Amino acid sequence: MYIRTIKRKNKDGSVVEYVQLAHNVRHPEKRYPKAEVIYSFGRRDQLDLAALRRLVKSVSRFFDPEEKTDPHATPAPGSAITFVRSRPAGGAYLLRALWNRLEITGCLCEAAKPRVLSPSVSIALFALVARRTLDPFSPLPIRQWASQDVFLGEEIAFQQRHLDRVRELLTTHTGNIQAAVRQSATRLWDLNLDREAGDCTDARGATGDSDPDTPLLADWLSLLLRQVAEVNTGMPWPGIRCAMQRLQLGEFLDAGERVCRFTELTRIQRNILDKLEIDFPQQPPAVNLPA
């Protein structure tokens, strides 16, 4: 594992340099080694040097004093920071912010009364809509996609029964939920939703691959979130999604702690969040792992 820099030439002739954590893997068929990027630190001219110094200091504490100045010293087994995985996080982060502003979970809770919805049902609904918005052609089951292919901002697990409850609510209370969300969106952004998002049946073909197991209202919510992002940024949704999905959350193990870090925001990501009046993501705190 090593840190490398790569350069990319823009159309205007300018050159941008990126800093990446990488390792070499062997091609499964041709058997030659190639670099595989594990984590991107972002542009070199926007590099958070203080964060790198903290990383170096954190790694160095596992070395003996003489090893800190010897680049060829062999580290003790199990002493290094271990990379676990990296998942796209920016798209879900943007959707969650719009979701909360529209109070969609509250609309669902109101429709479910007198029953109380559990957090697992709420995150199951968000996962269902987020998948339709970010990755509608994914072949993975929704629970596997939510835990492996994306960081939804919450690590609350949900089961098949929670998805079944969501589908029941969306199918039974379509009119009430849609009316409440329409009212919230109109109040916040003065959108003409008859023109922008249409009815549930209009949304089915606009969200990608048709999924008979996904309620029509989930497709409508997905389309609404896309339209809100497009109207407020002036960008088409595919461009927004592509830019925001490059914001990754890296997960590491360090001395009995689980450490997660977002990659540095790019200029276009900052611009999108600014136009939507969404706060930049904060680095999550480290979590102590059970012994």
GROMACS .gro file of C-alpha atoms in nm:
model
  291
    1MET     CA    1   0.000   0.000   0.000
    2TYR     CA    2   0.135   0.342  -0.092
    3ILE     CA    3   0.039   0.703  -0.164
    4ARG     CA    4   0.075   0.819  -0.523
    5THR     CA    5  -0.007   1.126  -0.732
    6ILE     CA    6  -0.161   1.132  -1.078
    7LYS     CA    7  -0.202   1.423  -1.319
    8ARG     CA    8  -0.496   1.501  -1.544
    9LYS     CA    9  -0.496   1.757  -1.823
   10ASN     CA   10  -0.813   1.963  -1.860
   11LYS     CA   11  -0.959   2.090  -2.187
   12ASP     CA   12  -0.825   2.439  -2.115
   13GLY     CA   13  -0.471   2.304  -2.093
   14SER     CA   14  -0.441   2.328  -1.715
   15VAL     CA   15  -0.307   2.029  -1.524
   16VAL     CA   16  -0.465   1.902  -1.201
   17GLU     CA   17  -0.279   1.665  -0.969
   18TYR     CA   18  -0.460   1.418  -0.742
   19VAL     CA   19  -0.331   1.230  -0.436
   20GLN     CA   20  -0.445   0.869  -0.391
   21LEU     CA   21  -0.393   0.576  -0.157
   22ALA     CA   22  -0.335   0.271  -0.377
   23HIS     CA   23  -0.199  -0.081  -0.385
   24ASN     CA   24  -0.093  -0.318  -0.660
   25VAL     CA   25  -0.313  -0.608  -0.764
   26ARG     CA   26  -0.252  -0.874  -1.027
   27HIS     CA   27  -0.478  -0.886  -1.333
   28PRO     CA   28  -0.681  -1.209  -1.301
   29GLU     CA   29  -0.628  -1.311  -1.665
   30LYS     CA   30  -0.320  -1.136  -1.799
   31ARG     CA   31  -0.135  -1.169  -1.465
   32TYR     CA   32   0.043  -0.833  -1.479
   33PRO     CA   33   0.037  -0.602  -1.175
   34LYS     CA   34  -0.173  -0.286  -1.188
   35ALA     CA   35  -0.250  -0.008  -0.942
   36GLU     CA   36  -0.589  -0.009  -0.773
   37VAL     CA   37  -0.708   0.307  -0.598
   38ILE     CA   38  -0.828   0.244  -0.244
   39TYR     CA   39  -0.894   0.600  -0.131
   40SER     CA   40  -0.869   0.943  -0.293
   41PHE     CA   41  -0.742   1.236  -0.086
   42GLY     CA   42  -0.856   1.483  -0.355
   43ARG     CA   43  -0.663   1.748  -0.545
   44ARG     CA   44  -0.308   1.818  -0.436
   45ASP     CA   45  -0.364   2.194  -0.431
   46GLN     CA   46  -0.661   2.142  -0.198
   47LEU     CA   47  -0.498   1.875   0.018
   48ASP     CA   48  -0.568   1.880   0.390
   49LEU     CA   49  -0.206   1.861   0.505
   50ALA     CA   50  -0.306   1.875   0.871
   51ALA     CA   51  -0.512   1.559   0.822
   52LEU     CA   52  -0.217   1.385   0.654
   53ARG     CA   53   0.012   1.487   0.939
   54ARG     CA   54  -0.234   1.340   1.186
   55LEU     CA   55  -0.244   1.021   0.981
   56VAL     CA   56   0.138   0.998   0.976
   57LYS     CA   57   0.150   1.065   1.349
   58SER     CA   58  -0.114   0.799   1.410
   59VAL     CA   59   0.077   0.541   1.204
   60SER     CA   60   0.413   0.635   1.360
   61ARG     CA   61   0.304   0.557   1.711
   62PHE     CA   62   0.319   0.186   1.625
   63PHE     CA   63   0.691   0.206   1.538
   64ASP     CA   64   0.997   0.192   1.759
   65PRO     CA   65   1.189   0.523   1.773
   66GLU     CA   66   1.458   0.403   1.533
   67GLU     CA   67   1.199   0.275   1.287
   68LYS     CA   68   1.043   0.620   1.248
   69THR     CA   69   1.348   0.735   1.051
   70ASP     CA   70   1.409   0.408   0.865
   71PRO     CA   71   1.190   0.380   0.554
   72HIS     CA   72   1.292   0.015   0.508
   73ALA     CA   73   1.196  -0.096   0.860
   74THR     CA   74   0.946  -0.383   0.877
   75PRO     CA   75   0.639  -0.297   1.085
   76ALA     CA   76   0.522  -0.528   1.359
   77PRO     CA   77   0.238  -0.762   1.254
   78GLY     CA   78  -0.104  -0.606   1.299
   79SER     CA   79   0.037  -0.265   1.391
   80ALA     CA   80  -0.062  -0.067   1.080
   81ILE     CA   81  -0.385   0.111   1.006
   82THR     CA   82  -0.605  -0.128   0.809
   83PHE     CA   83  -0.818  -0.013   0.519
   84VAL     CA   84  -1.159  -0.182   0.527
   85ARG     CA   85  -1.362  -0.037   0.240
   86SER     CA   86  -1.478   0.276   0.061
   87ARG     CA   87  -1.838   0.347  -0.042
   88PRO     CA   88  -2.007   0.626  -0.241
   89ALA     CA   89  -2.162   0.866   0.010
   90GLY     CA   90  -2.224   1.200  -0.159
   91GLY     CA   91  -2.542   1.115  -0.349
   92ALA     CA   92  -2.715   0.975  -0.042
   93TYR     CA   93  -2.589   1.269   0.165
   94LEU     CA   94  -2.755   1.513  -0.075
   95LEU     CA   95  -3.078   1.311  -0.090
   96ARG     CA   96  -3.095   1.280   0.289
   97ALA     CA   97  -3.067   1.657   0.330
   98LEU     CA   98  -3.352   1.718   0.083
   99TRP     CA   99  -3.548   1.432   0.240
  100ASN     CA  100  -3.528   1.589   0.585
  101ARG     CA  101  -3.617   1.933   0.451
  102LEU     CA  102  -3.929   1.790   0.286
  103GLU     CA  103  -4.014   1.607   0.611
  104ILE     CA  104  -4.092   1.291   0.416
  105THR     CA  105  -4.043   1.064   0.717
  106GLY     CA  106  -4.286   1.281   0.914
  107CYS     CA  107  -4.543   1.250   0.635
  108LEU     CA  108  -4.511   0.872   0.649
  109CYS     CA  109  -4.539   0.867   1.029
  110GLU     CA  110  -4.855   1.079   1.009
  111ALA     CA  111  -5.008   0.840   0.758
  112ALA     CA  112  -4.923   0.539   0.976
  113LYS     CA  113  -5.103   0.668   1.288
  114PRO     CA  114  -5.201   0.535   1.536
  115ARG     CA  115  -4.916   0.290   1.475
  116VAL     CA  116  -4.563   0.414   1.548
  117LEU     CA  117  -4.296   0.359   1.285
  118SER     CA  118  -3.960   0.223   1.395
  119PRO     CA  119  -3.630   0.377   1.277
  120SER     CA  120  -3.574   0.061   1.072
  121VAL     CA  121  -3.891   0.126   0.871
  122SER     CA  122  -3.785   0.487   0.812
  123ILE     CA  123  -3.439   0.390   0.684
  124ALA     CA  124  -3.594   0.113   0.471
  125LEU     CA  125  -3.810   0.375   0.298
  126PHE     CA  126  -3.513   0.604   0.241
  127ALA     CA  127  -3.304   0.314   0.108
  128LEU     CA  128  -3.582   0.216  -0.132
  129VAL     CA  129  -3.612   0.568  -0.274
  130ALA     CA  130  -3.235   0.632  -0.273
  131ARG     CA  131  -3.169   0.318  -0.477
  132ARG     CA  132  -3.430   0.426  -0.734
  133THR     CA  133  -3.263   0.767  -0.752
  134LEU     CA  134  -2.895   0.673  -0.747
  135ASP     CA  135  -2.869   0.321  -0.886
  136PRO     CA  136  -3.198   0.202  -1.041
  137PHE     CA  137  -3.029  -0.068  -1.251
  138SER     CA  138  -2.845  -0.235  -0.963
  139PRO     CA  139  -2.893  -0.614  -0.973
  140LEU     CA  140  -2.842  -0.643  -0.596
  141PRO     CA  141  -3.130  -0.692  -0.352
  142ILE     CA  142  -3.210  -0.366  -0.176
  143ARG     CA  143  -3.072  -0.472   0.164
  144GLN     CA  144  -2.743  -0.588   0.013
  145TRP     CA  145  -2.713  -0.270  -0.194
  146ALA     CA  146  -2.778  -0.050   0.111
  147SER     CA  147  -2.509  -0.220   0.319
  148GLN     CA  148  -2.240  -0.277   0.054
  149ASP     CA  149  -2.269  -0.036  -0.239
  150VAL     CA  150  -2.352   0.294  -0.068
  151PHE     CA  151  -2.326   0.481   0.261
  152LEU     CA  152  -2.676   0.604   0.344
  153GLY     CA  153  -2.567   0.813   0.642
  154GLU     CA  154  -2.711   0.572   0.897
  155GLU     CA  155  -2.603   0.224   0.996
  156ILE     CA  156  -2.950   0.117   1.113
  157ALA     CA  157  -3.017  -0.234   0.985
  158PHE     CA  158  -3.353  -0.321   0.834
  159GLN     CA  159  -3.508  -0.655   0.752
  160GLN     CA  160  -3.746  -0.778   0.485
  161ARG     CA  161  -4.043  -0.720   0.718
  162HIS     CA  162  -3.953  -0.350   0.735
  163LEU     CA  163  -3.953  -0.329   0.354
  164ASP     CA  164  -4.288  -0.507   0.346
  165ARG     CA  165  -4.426  -0.251   0.594
  166VAL     CA  166  -4.298   0.036   0.378
  167ARG     CA  167  -4.458  -0.108   0.065
  168GLU     CA  168  -4.786  -0.154   0.252
  169LEU     CA  169  -4.787   0.208   0.373
  170LEU     CA  170  -4.692   0.354   0.036
  171THR     CA  171  -4.960   0.154  -0.140
  172THR     CA  172  -5.236   0.211   0.116
  173HIS     CA  173  -5.176   0.580   0.186
  174THR     CA  174  -5.052   0.702  -0.153
  175GLY     CA  175  -5.284   1.002  -0.174
  176ASN     CA  176  -5.228   1.129   0.181
  177ILE     CA  177  -4.849   1.099   0.167
  178GLN     CA  178  -4.822   1.253  -0.179
  179ALA     CA  179  -5.046   1.546  -0.081
  180ALA     CA  180  -4.841   1.617   0.233
  181VAL     CA  181  -4.508   1.604   0.047
  182ARG     CA  182  -4.647   1.824  -0.234
  183GLN     CA  183  -4.753   2.083   0.021
  184SER     CA  184  -4.410   2.081   0.186
  185ALA     CA  185  -4.226   2.111  -0.147
  186THR     CA  186  -4.450   2.393  -0.268
  187ARG     CA  187  -4.397   2.583   0.057
  188LEU     CA  188  -4.019   2.544   0.046
  189TRP     CA  189  -3.943   2.598  -0.323
  190ASP     CA  190  -4.264   2.726  -0.484
  191LEU     CA  191  -4.250   2.442  -0.735
  192ASN     CA  192  -4.528   2.366  -0.981
  193LEU     CA  193  -4.537   1.996  -0.905
  194ASP     CA  194  -4.804   1.917  -1.161
  195ARG     CA  195  -4.544   2.022  -1.417
  196GLU     CA  196  -4.224   1.920  -1.239
  197ALA     CA  197  -4.298   1.581  -1.084
  198GLY     CA  198  -4.639   1.484  -1.216
  199ASP     CA  199  -4.840   1.197  -1.075
  200CYS     CA  200  -4.716   0.862  -0.949
  201THR     CA  201  -4.794   0.687  -1.277
  202ASP     CA  202  -4.591   0.949  -1.468
  203ALA     CA  203  -4.285   0.881  -1.251
  204ARG     CA  204  -4.257   0.508  -1.323
  205GLY     CA  205  -4.083   0.546  -1.658
  206ALA     CA  206  -3.865   0.840  -1.552
  207THR     CA  207  -3.672   0.666  -1.274
  208GLY     CA  208  -3.496   0.400  -1.478
  209ASP     CA  209  -3.562   0.028  -1.493
  210SER     CA  210  -3.919  -0.066  -1.403
  211ASP     CA  211  -3.935  -0.263  -1.076
  212PRO     CA  212  -4.276  -0.421  -1.008
  213ASP     CA  213  -4.185  -0.461  -0.639
  214THR     CA  214  -4.133  -0.086  -0.596
  215PRO     CA  215  -4.452   0.110  -0.515
  216LEU     CA  216  -4.541   0.388  -0.756
  217LEU     CA  217  -4.513   0.642  -0.475
  218ALA     CA  218  -4.146   0.548  -0.422
  219ASP     CA  219  -4.079   0.630  -0.788
  220TRP     CA  220  -4.266   0.960  -0.747
  221LEU     CA  221  -4.058   1.052  -0.439
  222SER     CA  222  -3.742   0.964  -0.632
  223LEU     CA  223  -3.845   1.184  -0.923
  224LEU     CA  224  -3.940   1.468  -0.688
  225LEU     CA  225  -3.596   1.465  -0.523
  226ARG     CA  226  -3.429   1.469  -0.865
  227GLN     CA  227  -3.643   1.760  -0.981
  228VAL     CA  228  -3.574   1.963  -0.665
  229ALA     CA  229  -3.199   1.914  -0.716
  230GLU     CA  230  -3.219   2.007  -1.085
  231VAL     CA  231  -3.433   2.318  -1.036
  232ASN     CA  232  -3.213   2.457  -0.759
  233THR     CA  233  -2.874   2.382  -0.918
  234GLY     CA  234  -2.954   2.433  -1.286
  235MET     CA  235  -2.783   2.099  -1.359
  236PRO     CA  236  -2.930   1.776  -1.501
  237TRP     CA  237  -2.964   1.497  -1.247
  238PRO     CA  238  -2.715   1.258  -1.416
  239GLY     CA  239  -2.443   1.524  -1.378
  240ILE     CA  240  -2.535   1.590  -1.014
  241ARG     CA  241  -2.539   1.219  -0.935
  242CYS     CA  242  -2.205   1.154  -1.106
  243ALA     CA  243  -2.034   1.441  -0.922
  244MET     CA  244  -2.178   1.362  -0.579
  245GLN     CA  245  -2.116   0.985  -0.599
  246ARG     CA  246  -1.744   1.063  -0.622
  247LEU     CA  247  -1.764   1.179  -0.261
  248GLN     CA  248  -1.660   0.859  -0.084
  249LEU     CA  249  -1.654   0.746   0.277
  250GLY     CA  250  -1.341   0.546   0.358
  251GLU     CA  251  -1.346   0.308   0.653
  252PHE     CA  252  -1.031   0.215   0.846
  253LEU     CA  253  -0.937   0.018   1.159
  254ASP     CA  254  -0.688   0.191   1.386
  255ALA     CA  255  -0.582   0.055   1.727
  256GLY     CA  256  -0.920  -0.089   1.816
  257GLU     CA  257  -1.114   0.200   1.667
  258ARG     CA  258  -1.331   0.219   1.356
  259VAL     CA  259  -1.241   0.540   1.176
  260CYS     CA  260  -1.443   0.677   0.883
  261ARG     CA  261  -1.335   0.970   0.668
  262PHE     CA  262  -1.501   1.149   0.378
  263THR     CA  263  -1.285   1.235   0.079
  264GLU     CA  264  -1.217   1.604   0.027
  265LEU     CA  265  -1.498   1.791  -0.146
  266THR     CA  266  -1.428   1.891  -0.504
  267ARG     CA  267  -1.519   2.233  -0.638
  268ILE     CA  268  -1.826   2.103  -0.821
  269GLN     CA  269  -1.946   1.915  -0.511
  270ARG     CA  270  -1.913   2.232  -0.304
  271ASN     CA  271  -2.100   2.426  -0.571
  272ILE     CA  272  -2.388   2.177  -0.577
  273LEU     CA  273  -2.424   2.174  -0.198
  274ASP     CA  274  -2.401   2.554  -0.183
  275LYS     CA  275  -2.681   2.598  -0.438
  276LEU     CA  276  -2.900   2.355  -0.244
  277GLU     CA  277  -2.807   2.528   0.085
  278ILE     CA  278  -2.683   2.198   0.228
  279ASP     CA  279  -2.409   2.204   0.491
  280PHE     CA  280  -2.084   2.029   0.400
  281PRO     CA  281  -2.047   1.682   0.558
  282GLN     CA  282  -1.862   1.662   0.887
  283GLN     CA  283  -1.606   1.390   0.951
  284PRO     CA  284  -1.767   1.126   1.176
  285PRO     CA  285  -1.607   1.050   1.515
  286ALA     CA  286  -1.405   0.734   1.573
  287VAL     CA  287  -1.593   0.441   1.727
  288ASN     CA  288  -1.436   0.206   1.981
  289LEU     CA  289  -1.474  -0.156   1.876
  290PRO     CA  290  -1.564  -0.425   2.132
  291ALA     CA  291  -1.269  -0.629   2.253
   0.00000   0.00000   0.00000
